[in-house]
Tab-separated table of C-alpha atoms and ligand atoms in Angstrom:
chain	number	residue	atom	x	y	z
A	1	UNK	CA	83.261	97.182	75.140
A	2	UNK	CA	83.955	94.162	73.165
A	3	UNK	CA	83.645	90.823	74.812
A	4	UNK	CA	85.371	87.391	73.799
A	5	UNK	CA	84.921	83.777	74.498
A	6	UNK	CA	87.972	83.066	76.543
A	7	UNK	CA	88.942	79.540	74.531
A	8	UNK	CA	86.870	76.879	75.812
A	9	UNK	CA	86.480	77.784	79.461
A	10	UNK	CA	82.600	79.144	79.165
A	11	UNK	CA	83.928	82.563	80.512
A	12	UNK	CA	82.914	85.588	78.380
A	13	UNK	CA	85.354	88.123	78.951
A	14	UNK	CA	86.259	91.562	77.925
A	15	UNK	CA	88.910	92.535	75.604
A	16	UNK	CA	90.654	95.009	78.110
A	17	UNK	CA	91.377	92.908	81.141
A	18	UNK	CA	92.515	95.216	84.279
A	19	UNK	CA	96.054	94.444	85.204
A	20	UNK	CA	96.194	94.813	88.627
A	21	UNK	CA	99.801	94.393	89.606
A	22	UNK	CA	100.227	98.292	88.575
A	23	UNK	CA	98.404	99.688	91.473
A	24	UNK	CA	99.737	97.826	94.328
A	25	UNK	CA	102.507	97.436	96.606
A	26	UNK	CA	105.055	96.377	94.202
A	27	UNK	CA	104.422	99.371	91.700
A	28	UNK	CA	102.207	102.406	92.276
A	29	UNK	CA	101.397	101.425	95.747
A	30	UNK	CA	97.507	102.648	96.125
A	31	UNK	CA	95.780	101.876	99.289
A	32	UNK	CA	92.929	99.078	99.046
A	33	UNK	CA	90.207	101.686	99.032
A	34	UNK	CA	92.406	104.126	96.517
A	35	UNK	CA	92.889	101.238	94.057
A	36	UNK	CA	89.056	99.965	94.262
A	37	UNK	CA	87.891	103.161	93.280
A	38	UNK	CA	90.297	102.823	90.059
A	39	UNK	CA	89.030	99.100	89.367
A	40	UNK	CA	85.289	100.155	90.095
A	41	UNK	CA	85.251	102.466	87.256
A	42	UNK	CA	86.614	100.104	85.258
A	43	UNK	CA	83.887	97.925	86.189
A	44	UNK	CA	81.466	100.572	85.674
A	45	UNK	CA	82.283	101.445	82.163
A	46	UNK	CA	82.193	97.554	81.167
A	47	UNK	CA	85.467	95.692	81.802
A	48	UNK	CA	84.818	92.266	83.425
A	49	UNK	CA	88.050	91.008	83.671
A	50	UNK	CA	90.908	91.442	86.471
A	51	UNK	CA	94.336	89.957	86.136
A	52	UNK	CA	95.923	89.566	89.723
A	53	UNK	CA	98.120	87.144	91.648
A	54	UNK	CA	99.019	86.547	95.046
A	55	UNK	CA	102.050	88.303	94.842
A	56	UNK	CA	100.842	91.273	93.663
A	57	UNK	CA	99.339	92.297	97.117
A	58	UNK	CA	95.859	93.475	95.377
A	59	UNK	CA	93.064	90.798	96.838
A	60	UNK	CA	91.817	93.424	99.076
A	61	UNK	CA	91.697	96.178	96.433
A	62	UNK	CA	89.507	93.845	94.085
A	63	UNK	CA	87.559	92.549	97.318
A	64	UNK	CA	86.393	96.411	98.002
A	65	UNK	CA	85.678	97.024	94.261
A	66	UNK	CA	83.347	94.116	94.031
A	67	UNK	CA	81.352	94.995	97.187
A	68	UNK	CA	77.925	96.066	96.079
A	69	UNK	CA	78.933	95.775	92.234
A	70	UNK	CA	75.653	95.197	90.861
A	71	UNK	CA	77.484	93.274	88.030
A	72	UNK	CA	79.700	91.274	90.397
A	73	UNK	CA	78.663	87.865	89.304
A	74	UNK	CA	79.445	88.354	85.737
A	75	UNK	CA	83.201	89.717	86.445
A	76	UNK	CA	86.110	87.377	85.818
A	77	UNK	CA	88.994	87.475	88.250
A	78	UNK	CA	92.035	85.718	87.308
A	79	UNK	CA	94.884	85.105	89.896
A	80	UNK	CA	97.956	82.952	89.840
A	81	UNK	CA	100.639	81.366	93.001
A	82	UNK	CA	103.867	80.080	92.694
A	83	UNK	CA	102.557	76.952	94.815
A	84	UNK	CA	104.312	73.659	93.696
A	85	UNK	CA	102.989	71.636	96.434
A	86	UNK	CA	99.623	69.931	97.269
A	87	UNK	CA	99.412	71.798	100.464
A	88	UNK	CA	100.816	75.177	99.174
A	89	UNK	CA	98.089	75.153	96.375
A	90	UNK	CA	95.251	74.634	98.975
A	91	UNK	CA	96.701	77.495	100.974
A	92	UNK	CA	96.943	79.540	98.042
A	93	UNK	CA	93.093	78.965	97.033
A	94	UNK	CA	92.080	79.573	100.403
A	95	UNK	CA	93.898	82.854	100.571
A	96	UNK	CA	92.336	83.751	97.157
A	97	UNK	CA	88.813	82.715	98.283
A	98	UNK	CA	89.261	84.755	101.961
A	99	UNK	CA	90.945	87.777	100.132
A	100	UNK	CA	88.720	88.200	97.144
A	101	UNK	CA	85.596	87.339	98.979
A	102	UNK	CA	84.520	85.332	96.517
A	103	UNK	CA	82.769	81.658	96.612
A	104	UNK	CA	84.543	80.558	93.798
A	105	UNK	CA	87.577	81.534	91.772
A	106	UNK	CA	87.030	82.055	87.855
A	107	UNK	CA	90.345	81.476	86.287
A	108	UNK	CA	93.721	80.073	88.667
A	109	UNK	CA	96.825	79.783	87.331
A	110	UNK	CA	100.315	78.766	88.137
A	111	UNK	CA	102.532	81.790	88.131
A	112	UNK	CA	105.408	82.341	85.680
A	113	UNK	CA	106.111	78.730	84.326
A	114	UNK	CA	108.747	78.199	81.759
A	115	UNK	CA	108.929	74.906	80.239
A	116	UNK	CA	107.183	71.393	80.453
A	117	UNK	CA	110.247	71.016	83.111
A	118	UNK	CA	108.844	73.537	85.326
A	119	UNK	CA	105.347	72.256	84.851
A	120	UNK	CA	106.431	68.800	85.737
A	121	UNK	CA	107.926	70.602	88.795
A	122	UNK	CA	104.395	71.664	89.901
A	123	UNK	CA	102.353	68.843	89.133
A	124	UNK	CA	100.914	68.503	92.546
A	125	UNK	CA	99.662	71.953	92.478
A	126	UNK	CA	98.252	71.266	89.100
A	127	UNK	CA	96.758	68.053	90.613
A	128	UNK	CA	94.814	70.430	93.186
A	129	UNK	CA	93.383	72.697	90.552
A	130	UNK	CA	91.989	70.365	88.613
A	131	UNK	CA	90.497	69.047	91.682
A	132	UNK	CA	89.366	72.368	92.932
A	133	UNK	CA	87.513	72.926	89.059
A	134	UNK	CA	85.802	69.519	89.544
A	135	UNK	CA	84.357	70.332	92.942
A	136	UNK	CA	83.469	74.270	91.378
A	137	UNK	CA	85.804	75.995	93.589
A	138	UNK	CA	87.791	77.362	90.321
A	139	UNK	CA	86.068	77.353	86.898
A	140	UNK	CA	89.046	77.352	84.831
A	141	UNK	CA	93.012	76.925	85.609
A	142	UNK	CA	95.901	77.930	83.668
A	143	UNK	CA	99.651	79.346	83.914
A	144	UNK	CA	101.487	82.882	83.199
A	145	UNK	CA	104.686	82.952	81.445
A	146	UNK	CA	107.094	84.964	79.332
A	147	UNK	CA	108.390	81.901	77.637
A	148	UNK	CA	107.754	80.523	74.276
A	149	UNK	CA	108.446	76.873	75.662
A	150	UNK	CA	105.973	77.926	78.455
A	151	UNK	CA	103.220	78.475	76.154
A	152	UNK	CA	103.954	75.255	74.300
A	153	UNK	CA	104.309	73.106	77.196
A	154	UNK	CA	100.889	74.122	78.444
A	155	UNK	CA	99.305	73.612	75.309
A	156	UNK	CA	100.307	70.068	75.443
A	157	UNK	CA	98.142	69.645	78.528
A	158	UNK	CA	94.635	69.192	78.314
A	159	UNK	CA	93.339	70.103	81.408
A	160	UNK	CA	95.061	73.468	81.121
A	161	UNK	CA	92.396	75.938	80.095
A	162	UNK	CA	94.170	79.145	80.036
A	163	UNK	CA	97.700	80.785	79.021
A	164	UNK	CA	98.554	83.998	79.726
A	165	UNK	CA	101.912	84.660	77.711
A	166	UNK	CA	104.074	87.953	77.484
A	167	UNK	CA	103.632	89.377	74.056
A	168	UNK	CA	103.989	92.627	72.554
A	169	UNK	CA	104.724	94.448	69.496
A	170	UNK	CA	108.646	94.848	69.698
A	171	UNK	CA	108.919	91.586	71.609
A	172	UNK	CA	110.490	93.061	75.052
A	173	UNK	CA	110.747	90.396	77.652
A	174	UNK	CA	109.949	87.291	75.215
A	175	UNK	CA	112.118	84.765	76.598
A	176	UNK	CA	113.279	81.613	74.576
A	177	UNK	CA	112.419	82.860	71.245
A	178	UNK	CA	111.233	85.755	69.135
A	179	UNK	CA	108.374	87.505	69.027
A	180	UNK	CA	107.581	85.527	66.021
A	181	UNK	CA	107.819	82.237	67.699
A	182	UNK	CA	105.875	83.363	70.550
A	183	UNK	CA	102.726	84.339	68.229
A	184	UNK	CA	103.342	80.900	66.514
A	185	UNK	CA	102.739	79.520	69.881
A	186	UNK	CA	100.059	81.517	70.952
A	187	UNK	CA	98.051	80.273	67.773
A	188	UNK	CA	99.072	76.716	68.315
A	189	UNK	CA	97.506	76.962	71.824
A	190	UNK	CA	94.349	78.939	70.717
A	191	UNK	CA	93.603	76.541	67.901
A	192	UNK	CA	93.893	74.131	70.784
A	193	UNK	CA	91.014	75.931	72.626
A	194	UNK	CA	93.214	77.418	74.935
A	195	UNK	CA	92.034	80.713	76.149
A	196	UNK	CA	94.652	83.328	75.568
A	197	UNK	CA	95.211	86.384	77.799
A	198	UNK	CA	98.160	88.455	76.621
A	199	UNK	CA	100.232	90.513	79.031
A	200	UNK	CA	102.852	93.408	79.279
A	201	UNK	CA	101.288	94.635	76.273
A	202	UNK	CA	102.997	97.793	76.971
A	203	UNK	CA	106.588	96.385	77.569
A	204	UNK	CA	106.090	97.082	81.291
A	205	UNK	CA	105.504	100.679	80.408
A	206	UNK	CA	108.481	100.703	77.696
A	207	UNK	CA	106.100	101.042	74.604
A	208	UNK	CA	103.928	104.101	76.274
A	209	UNK	CA	105.995	106.406	73.668
A	210	UNK	CA	103.879	104.133	71.076
A	211	UNK	CA	100.939	103.225	73.121
A	212	UNK	CA	98.127	103.263	70.241
A	213	UNK	CA	100.283	101.353	67.823
A	214	UNK	CA	101.294	98.678	70.853
A	215	UNK	CA	97.564	98.229	71.589
A	216	UNK	CA	96.954	97.910	67.770
A	217	UNK	CA	99.310	95.337	67.258
A	218	UNK	CA	97.800	92.967	69.682
A	219	UNK	CA	94.181	93.998	68.918
A	220	UNK	CA	94.561	92.904	65.499
A	221	UNK	CA	95.604	89.275	66.682
A	222	UNK	CA	92.429	87.207	66.741
A	223	UNK	CA	93.912	84.641	68.943
A	224	UNK	CA	94.466	86.906	72.026
A	225	UNK	CA	91.019	86.684	73.615
A	226	UNK	CA	91.848	89.503	76.176
A	227	UNK	CA	94.627	91.960	76.730
A	228	UNK	CA	95.530	92.757	80.413
A	229	UNK	CA	96.678	96.415	80.791
A	230	UNK	CA	98.222	97.676	83.768
A	231	UNK	CA	96.411	100.609	85.135
A	232	UNK	CA	96.522	102.839	88.157
A	233	UNK	CA	94.500	105.874	87.661
A	234	UNK	CA	90.987	106.770	86.830
A	235	UNK	CA	92.208	108.793	83.460
A	236	UNK	CA	93.889	105.578	82.398
A	237	UNK	CA	91.271	103.506	83.077
A	238	UNK	CA	89.064	105.640	80.886
A	239	UNK	CA	91.519	106.218	77.948
A	240	UNK	CA	91.980	102.849	77.865
A	241	UNK	CA	88.717	101.770	77.525
A	242	UNK	CA	87.412	104.811	75.118
A	243	UNK	CA	90.749	103.233	73.043
A	244	UNK	CA	89.267	99.512	73.217
A	245	UNK	CA	85.807	100.704	72.423
A	246	UNK	CA	87.020	101.851	69.153
A	247	UNK	CA	87.533	105.579	69.704
A	248	UNK	CA	90.957	106.588	67.974
A	249	UNK	CA	90.941	110.321	68.933
A	250	UNK	CA	91.687	109.248	72.817
A	251	UNK	CA	95.140	110.817	73.640
A	252	UNK	CA	97.590	108.505	75.064
A	253	UNK	CA	97.622	108.282	79.012
A	254	UNK	CA	100.304	110.816	80.330
A	255	UNK	CA	103.677	109.046	80.363
A	256	UNK	CA	105.170	108.286	83.850
A	257	UNK	CA	108.498	107.514	83.968
A	258	UNK	CA	109.333	104.118	85.934
A	259	UNK	CA	112.538	103.425	87.412
A	260	UNK	CA	113.930	100.361	89.032
A	261	UNK	CA	115.474	101.972	92.451
A	262	UNK	CA	118.011	100.080	94.779
A	263	UNK	CA	118.519	101.018	98.179
A	264	UNK	CA	121.585	101.784	99.703
A	265	UNK	CA	121.050	98.889	102.176
A	266	UNK	CA	121.140	96.353	99.752
A	267	UNK	CA	123.007	93.449	101.092
A	268	UNK	CA	124.000	92.002	97.579
A	269	UNK	CA	122.403	88.363	98.575
A	270	UNK	CA	121.422	87.950	94.672
A	271	UNK	CA	117.814	86.996	95.542
A	272	UNK	CA	116.385	89.485	93.145
A	273	UNK	CA	118.795	88.074	90.346
A	274	UNK	CA	117.544	84.839	90.585
A	275	UNK	CA	113.885	86.057	90.768
A	276	UNK	CA	114.292	88.495	87.492
A	277	UNK	CA	112.859	86.340	84.726
A	278	UNK	CA	114.493	88.630	82.230
A	279	UNK	CA	118.296	88.408	83.035
A	280	UNK	CA	117.680	92.466	83.654
A	281	UNK	CA	119.725	92.421	87.448
A	282	UNK	CA	123.264	91.245	88.519
A	283	UNK	CA	125.228	91.827	91.727
A	284	UNK	CA	128.356	94.067	91.316
A	285	UNK	CA	130.714	95.075	93.793
A	286	UNK	CA	128.055	93.866	96.401
A	287	UNK	CA	124.573	95.512	95.396
A	288	UNK	CA	122.151	94.727	92.691
A	289	UNK	CA	122.335	96.713	89.553
A	290	UNK	CA	120.236	96.700	86.453
A	291	UNK	CA	122.641	95.604	83.939
A	292	UNK	CA	120.258	95.517	81.218
A	293	UNK	CA	117.488	98.476	81.326
A	294	UNK	CA	115.939	97.590	77.871
A	295	UNK	CA	114.978	93.710	79.381
A	296	UNK	CA	113.415	95.209	82.531
A	297	UNK	CA	109.606	95.100	81.986
A	298	UNK	CA	108.677	96.618	85.554
A	299	UNK	CA	107.034	93.188	86.656
A	300	UNK	CA	108.165	94.006	90.235
A	301	UNK	CA	109.050	90.318	91.001
A	302	UNK	CA	112.954	91.544	92.204
A	303	UNK	CA	110.985	93.449	94.771
A	304	UNK	CA	108.938	90.765	96.085
A	305	UNK	CA	112.118	88.217	96.400
A	306	UNK	CA	114.044	91.086	98.190
A	307	UNK	CA	114.442	90.066	102.023
A	308	UNK	CA	115.828	93.633	102.844
A	309	UNK	CA	112.889	95.508	100.753
A	310	UNK	CA	116.171	97.276	99.001
A	311	UNK	CA	114.549	96.903	95.342
A	312	UNK	CA	111.378	98.438	94.176
A	313	UNK	CA	109.419	99.742	91.049
A	314	UNK	CA	109.231	103.802	91.729
B	401	SF4	S1	117.372	90.342	96.708
B	401	SF4	FE1	117.548	92.686	97.949
B	401	SF4	S2	119.358	92.924	98.997
B	401	SF4	FE2	119.406	90.716	97.804
B	401	SF4	S3	120.780	91.759	95.844
B	401	SF4	FE3	118.719	91.865	95.792
B	401	SF4	S4	118.294	93.910	95.977
B	401	SF4	FE4	120.185	93.463	97.196
B	402	SF4	S1	114.502	93.686	87.162
B	402	SF4	FE1	112.825	93.383	88.661
B	402	SF4	S2	110.956	94.566	87.778
B	402	SF4	FE2	112.958	94.496	86.062
B	402	SF4	S3	112.063	92.503	84.706
B	402	SF4	FE3	113.575	91.920	86.436
B	402	SF4	S4	112.308	91.212	88.176
B	402	SF4	FE4	110.943	92.445	86.737
């Protein structure tokens, strides 16, 4: 497994990062024990970087995978939260420490930032992250974003160490600019010393048919230090690791069709429409509908926002 310095964080991370969203309740719904076995296989094979979020509800899966793992001290867990107040961020950090069973969190990020405007709105939470870093409770702080402006805005803040941007070979899901503009923003951030963790390399599953080309596209980018690939089976783990180790005879993981399902008890409240970062949903005739199938990257954010549990990735 190839490892890279994650910008100027002092953290060494595997080029393949285990994306924990896919195994959790917003997507495949593996139990913590089942999910821990999938992640543990990745750790045993040399992956030392795990990307999660409060929203993903996979802290328990990760805690169990780390339990008794010999290389536990070298595992870099990145998590994120939507907190925007000081109090909210204190609670998020505490939940992560308890949930993950860690004494300190390697990377803590603000989830889904769009621009300098949203960063200003989250400033109290950011200040808590910086204080937590000073006292050793977290080691690095950052943001995740689907937006070109989000990358540029975070680049301008010296205290932000890590940026997790959405980038892939077709540009699916990128907001506020083209794939090239996102790459330029990433290069700018990387030149300033930010660690770059690419997300959605397979466009939430849309690019599975061109799996190897989509991975090669990002692997060739020196500015991208690690690539988060969502994994939910041991087979997928082994295929991805072999590919990242340079084996080009690996067959692509079996393509599993994913759908966004809206149950009939949807009340048409529109919360999911607001939550979708990609404009893929609308309420039509009193019910949520996918209006732009190509823009849906199966992130599951709509499902997490639904008060009726009526929309989910299946
Ligand atoms: S949030 Fe849930 S109930 Fe509201 S429109 Fe979306 S799917 Fe329907
Ligand atoms: S429709 Fe839901 S799963 Fe698809 S991009 Fe929007 S929030 Fe994510």
